[in-house]
PDB file of C-alpha atoms in Angstrom:
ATOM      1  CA  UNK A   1      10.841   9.947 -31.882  1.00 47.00           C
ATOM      2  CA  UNK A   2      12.895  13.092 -32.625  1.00 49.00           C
ATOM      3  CA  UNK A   3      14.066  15.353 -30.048  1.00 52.00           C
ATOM      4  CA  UNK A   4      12.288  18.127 -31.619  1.00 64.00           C
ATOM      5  CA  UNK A   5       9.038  16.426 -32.060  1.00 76.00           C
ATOM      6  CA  UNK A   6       6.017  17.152 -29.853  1.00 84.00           C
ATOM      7  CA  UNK A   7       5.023  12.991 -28.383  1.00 89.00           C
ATOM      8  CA  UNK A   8       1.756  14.347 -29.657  1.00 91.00           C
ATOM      9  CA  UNK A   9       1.324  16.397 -32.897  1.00 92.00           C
ATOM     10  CA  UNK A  10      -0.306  19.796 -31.679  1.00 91.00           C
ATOM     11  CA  UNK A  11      -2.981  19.128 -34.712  1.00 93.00           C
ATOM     12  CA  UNK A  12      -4.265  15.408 -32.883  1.00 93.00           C
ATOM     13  CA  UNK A  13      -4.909  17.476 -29.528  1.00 94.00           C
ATOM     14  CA  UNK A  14      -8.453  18.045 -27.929  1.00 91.00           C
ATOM     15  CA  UNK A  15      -9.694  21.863 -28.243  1.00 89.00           C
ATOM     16  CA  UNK A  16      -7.722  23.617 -25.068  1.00 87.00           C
ATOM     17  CA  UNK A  17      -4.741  21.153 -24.628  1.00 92.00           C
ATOM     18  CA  UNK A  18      -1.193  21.514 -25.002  1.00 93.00           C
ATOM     19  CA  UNK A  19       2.436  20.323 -24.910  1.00 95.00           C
ATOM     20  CA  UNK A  20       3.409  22.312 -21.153  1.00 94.00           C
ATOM     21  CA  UNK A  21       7.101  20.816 -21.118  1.00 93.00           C
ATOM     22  CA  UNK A  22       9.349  17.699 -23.070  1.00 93.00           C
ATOM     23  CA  UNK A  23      12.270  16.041 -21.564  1.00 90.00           C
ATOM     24  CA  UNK A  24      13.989  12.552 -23.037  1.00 85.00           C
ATOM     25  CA  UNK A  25      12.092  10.670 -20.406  1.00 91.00           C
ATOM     26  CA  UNK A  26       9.068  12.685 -19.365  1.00 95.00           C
ATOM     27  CA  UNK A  27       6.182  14.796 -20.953  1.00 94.00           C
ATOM     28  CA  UNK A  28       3.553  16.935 -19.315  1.00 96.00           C
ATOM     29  CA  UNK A  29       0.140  18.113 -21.202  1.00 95.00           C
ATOM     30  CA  UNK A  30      -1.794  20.600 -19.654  1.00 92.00           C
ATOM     31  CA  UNK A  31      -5.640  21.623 -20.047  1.00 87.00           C
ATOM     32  CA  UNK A  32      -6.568  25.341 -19.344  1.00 79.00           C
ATOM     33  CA  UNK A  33     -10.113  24.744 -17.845  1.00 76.00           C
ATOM     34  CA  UNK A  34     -10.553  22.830 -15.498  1.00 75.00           C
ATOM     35  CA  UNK A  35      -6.686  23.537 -14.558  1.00 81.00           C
ATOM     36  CA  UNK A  36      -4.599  19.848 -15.120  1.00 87.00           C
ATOM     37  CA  UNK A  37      -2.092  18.201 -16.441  1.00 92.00           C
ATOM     38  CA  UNK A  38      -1.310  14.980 -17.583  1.00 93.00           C
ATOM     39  CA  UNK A  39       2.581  13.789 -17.365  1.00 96.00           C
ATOM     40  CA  UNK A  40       3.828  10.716 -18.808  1.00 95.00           C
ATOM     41  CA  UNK A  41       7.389   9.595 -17.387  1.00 95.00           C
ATOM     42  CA  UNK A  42       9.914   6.838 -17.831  1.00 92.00           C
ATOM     43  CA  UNK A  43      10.411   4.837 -14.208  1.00 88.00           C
ATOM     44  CA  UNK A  44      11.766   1.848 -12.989  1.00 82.00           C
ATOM     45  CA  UNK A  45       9.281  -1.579 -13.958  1.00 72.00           C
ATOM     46  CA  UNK A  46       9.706  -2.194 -10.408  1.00 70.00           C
ATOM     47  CA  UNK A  47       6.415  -3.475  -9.893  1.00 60.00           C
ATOM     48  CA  UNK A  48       6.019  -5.113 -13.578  1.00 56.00           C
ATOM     49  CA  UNK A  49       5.737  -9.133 -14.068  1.00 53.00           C
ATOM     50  CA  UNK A  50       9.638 -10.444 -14.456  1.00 56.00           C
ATOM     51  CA  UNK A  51       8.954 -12.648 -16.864  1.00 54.00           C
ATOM     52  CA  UNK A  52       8.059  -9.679 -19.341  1.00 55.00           C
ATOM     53  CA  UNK A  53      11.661  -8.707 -18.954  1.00 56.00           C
ATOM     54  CA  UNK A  54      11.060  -4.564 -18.365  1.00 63.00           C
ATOM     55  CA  UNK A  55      13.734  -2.470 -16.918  1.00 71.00           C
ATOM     56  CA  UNK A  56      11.439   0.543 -17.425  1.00 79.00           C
ATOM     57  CA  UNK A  57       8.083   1.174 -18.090  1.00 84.00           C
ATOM     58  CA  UNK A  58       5.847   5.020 -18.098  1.00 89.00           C
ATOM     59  CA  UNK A  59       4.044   5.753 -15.370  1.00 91.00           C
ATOM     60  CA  UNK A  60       0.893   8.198 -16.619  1.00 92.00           C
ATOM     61  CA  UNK A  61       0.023  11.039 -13.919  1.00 93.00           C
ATOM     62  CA  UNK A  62      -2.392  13.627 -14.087  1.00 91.00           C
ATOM     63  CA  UNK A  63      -2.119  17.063 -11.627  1.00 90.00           C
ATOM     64  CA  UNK A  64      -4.736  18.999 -10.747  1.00 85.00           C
ATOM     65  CA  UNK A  65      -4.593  22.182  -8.991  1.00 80.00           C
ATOM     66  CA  UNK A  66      -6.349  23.486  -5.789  1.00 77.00           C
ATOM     67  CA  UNK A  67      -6.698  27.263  -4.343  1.00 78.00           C
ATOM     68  CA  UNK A  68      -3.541  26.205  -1.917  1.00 84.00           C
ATOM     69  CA  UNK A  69      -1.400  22.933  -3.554  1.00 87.00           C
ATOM     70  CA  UNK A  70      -1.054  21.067  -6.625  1.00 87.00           C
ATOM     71  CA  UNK A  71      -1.968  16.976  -5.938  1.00 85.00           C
ATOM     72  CA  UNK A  72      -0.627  14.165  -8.521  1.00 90.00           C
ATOM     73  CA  UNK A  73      -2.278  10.720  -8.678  1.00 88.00           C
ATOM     74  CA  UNK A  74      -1.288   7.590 -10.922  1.00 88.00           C
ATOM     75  CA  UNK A  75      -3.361   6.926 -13.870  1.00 88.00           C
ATOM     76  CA  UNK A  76      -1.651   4.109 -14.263  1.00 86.00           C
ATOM     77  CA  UNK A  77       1.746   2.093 -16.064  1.00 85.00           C
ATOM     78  CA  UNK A  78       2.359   1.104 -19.620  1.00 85.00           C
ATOM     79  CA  UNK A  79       5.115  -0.606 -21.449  1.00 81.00           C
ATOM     80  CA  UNK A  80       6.346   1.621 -24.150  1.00 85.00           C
ATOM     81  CA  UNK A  81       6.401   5.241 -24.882  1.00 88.00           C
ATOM     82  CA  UNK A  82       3.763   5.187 -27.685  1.00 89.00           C
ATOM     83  CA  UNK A  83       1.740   3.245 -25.505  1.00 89.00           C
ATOM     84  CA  UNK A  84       1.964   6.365 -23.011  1.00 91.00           C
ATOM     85  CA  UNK A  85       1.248   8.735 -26.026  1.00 92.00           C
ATOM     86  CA  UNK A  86      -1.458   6.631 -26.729  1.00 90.00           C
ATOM     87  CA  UNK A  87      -3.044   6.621 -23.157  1.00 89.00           C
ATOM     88  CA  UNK A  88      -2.524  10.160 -22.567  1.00 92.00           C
ATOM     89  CA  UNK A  89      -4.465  10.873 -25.957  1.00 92.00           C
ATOM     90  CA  UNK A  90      -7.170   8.523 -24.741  1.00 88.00           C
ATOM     91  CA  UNK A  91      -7.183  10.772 -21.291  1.00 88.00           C
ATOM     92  CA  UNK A  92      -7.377  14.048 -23.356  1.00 89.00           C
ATOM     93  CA  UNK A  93     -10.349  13.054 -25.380  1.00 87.00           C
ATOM     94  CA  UNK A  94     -12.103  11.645 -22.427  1.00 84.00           C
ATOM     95  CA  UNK A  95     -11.970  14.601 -20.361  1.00 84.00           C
ATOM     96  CA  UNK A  96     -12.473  16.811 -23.452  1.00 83.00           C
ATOM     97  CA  UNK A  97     -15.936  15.104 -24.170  1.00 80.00           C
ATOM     98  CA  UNK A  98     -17.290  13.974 -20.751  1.00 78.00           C
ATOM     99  CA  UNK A  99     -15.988  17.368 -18.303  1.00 73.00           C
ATOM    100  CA  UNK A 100     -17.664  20.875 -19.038  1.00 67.00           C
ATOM    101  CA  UNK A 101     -15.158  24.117 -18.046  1.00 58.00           C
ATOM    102  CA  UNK A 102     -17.259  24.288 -15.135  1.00 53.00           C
ATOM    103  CA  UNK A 103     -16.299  21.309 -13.499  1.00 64.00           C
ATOM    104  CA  UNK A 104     -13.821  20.089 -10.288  1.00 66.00           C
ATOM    105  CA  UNK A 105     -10.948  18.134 -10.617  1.00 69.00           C
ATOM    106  CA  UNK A 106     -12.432  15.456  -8.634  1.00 70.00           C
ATOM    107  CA  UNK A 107     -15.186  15.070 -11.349  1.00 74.00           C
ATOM    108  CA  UNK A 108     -12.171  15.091 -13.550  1.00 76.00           C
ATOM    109  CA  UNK A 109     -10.285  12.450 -11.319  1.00 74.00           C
ATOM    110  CA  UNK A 110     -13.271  10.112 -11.970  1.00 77.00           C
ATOM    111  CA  UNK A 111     -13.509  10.444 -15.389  1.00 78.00           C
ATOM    112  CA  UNK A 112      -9.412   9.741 -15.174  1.00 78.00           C
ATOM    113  CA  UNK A 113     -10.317   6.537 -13.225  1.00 73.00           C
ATOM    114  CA  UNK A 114     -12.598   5.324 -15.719  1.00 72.00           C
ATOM    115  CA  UNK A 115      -9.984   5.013 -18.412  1.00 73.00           C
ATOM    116  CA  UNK A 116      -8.779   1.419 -19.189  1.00 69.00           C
ATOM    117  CA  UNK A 117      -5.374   0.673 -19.881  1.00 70.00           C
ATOM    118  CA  UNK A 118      -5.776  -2.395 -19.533  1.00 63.00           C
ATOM    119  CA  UNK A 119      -4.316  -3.430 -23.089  1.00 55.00           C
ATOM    120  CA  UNK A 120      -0.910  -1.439 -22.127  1.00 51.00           C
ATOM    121  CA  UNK A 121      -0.896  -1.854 -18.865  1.00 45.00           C
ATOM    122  CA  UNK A 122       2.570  -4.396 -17.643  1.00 44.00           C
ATOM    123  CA  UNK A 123       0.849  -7.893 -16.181  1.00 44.00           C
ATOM    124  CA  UNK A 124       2.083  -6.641 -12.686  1.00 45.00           C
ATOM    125  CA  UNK A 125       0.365  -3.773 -12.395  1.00 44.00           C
ATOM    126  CA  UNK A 126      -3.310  -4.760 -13.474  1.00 42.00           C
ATOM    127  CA  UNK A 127      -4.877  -6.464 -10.939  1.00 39.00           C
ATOM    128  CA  UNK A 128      -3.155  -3.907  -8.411  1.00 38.00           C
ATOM    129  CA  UNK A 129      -4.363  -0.766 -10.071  1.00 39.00           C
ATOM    130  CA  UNK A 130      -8.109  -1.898  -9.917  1.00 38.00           C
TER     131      UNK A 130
END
């Protein structure tokens, strides 16, 4: 992927979504209403399988915002970058067709938790993230 290009072309986002910041090894998304945002981020494969021979994997995070503090929780890992772009694409249209302005972020966190990676996700990491 270029340096200049968006991980996600601004014409495949959800109504209300958009890029909120791009570094070489992390990219955030954010969502106006409810407030969140959804960060993808090259980390160690620590906790991956070491026969599948990963140094690094992306972690997927989503934010959401309260009156006093902003609180991060793991979506989950996946293997490659696309496969982040991917999942955080899959995220977007989830909460874009199943979460009305109106709503929380925890009703957003369960919609989040409902999202399978399961196809991206490093061996490791999917029997620990269920």
């Amino acid at each position: 992927m270029a340096a200049t290009q968006d991980p996600i072309p601004p014409e495949a986002l959800p109504p209300r979504w958009g890029l909120a910041e791009r570094r070489d090894e992390r990219f955030t998304y954010r969502h106006s209403r409810p407030p969140i945002e959804l960060i993808a981020e090259a980390t160690a494969a620590d906790r991956s399988h070491p026969g599948l021979g990963l140094c690094r994997c992306w972690e997927l995070r989503y934010r959401y915002f309260l009156t006093d503090r902003a609180i991060s929780e793991s979506i989950g890992r996946v293997s490659t970058q696309r496969a982040a772009v991917d999942g955080l694409l899959e995220c977007m249209h989830r909460i874009h067709d199943t979460v009305s302005a109106a709503d929380d972020p925890f009703t957003v966190r369960e919609v989040l938790h409902s999202v399978s990676l399961s196809d991206l996700v490093p061996s490791g990491m999917s029997a620990s993230s269920e």
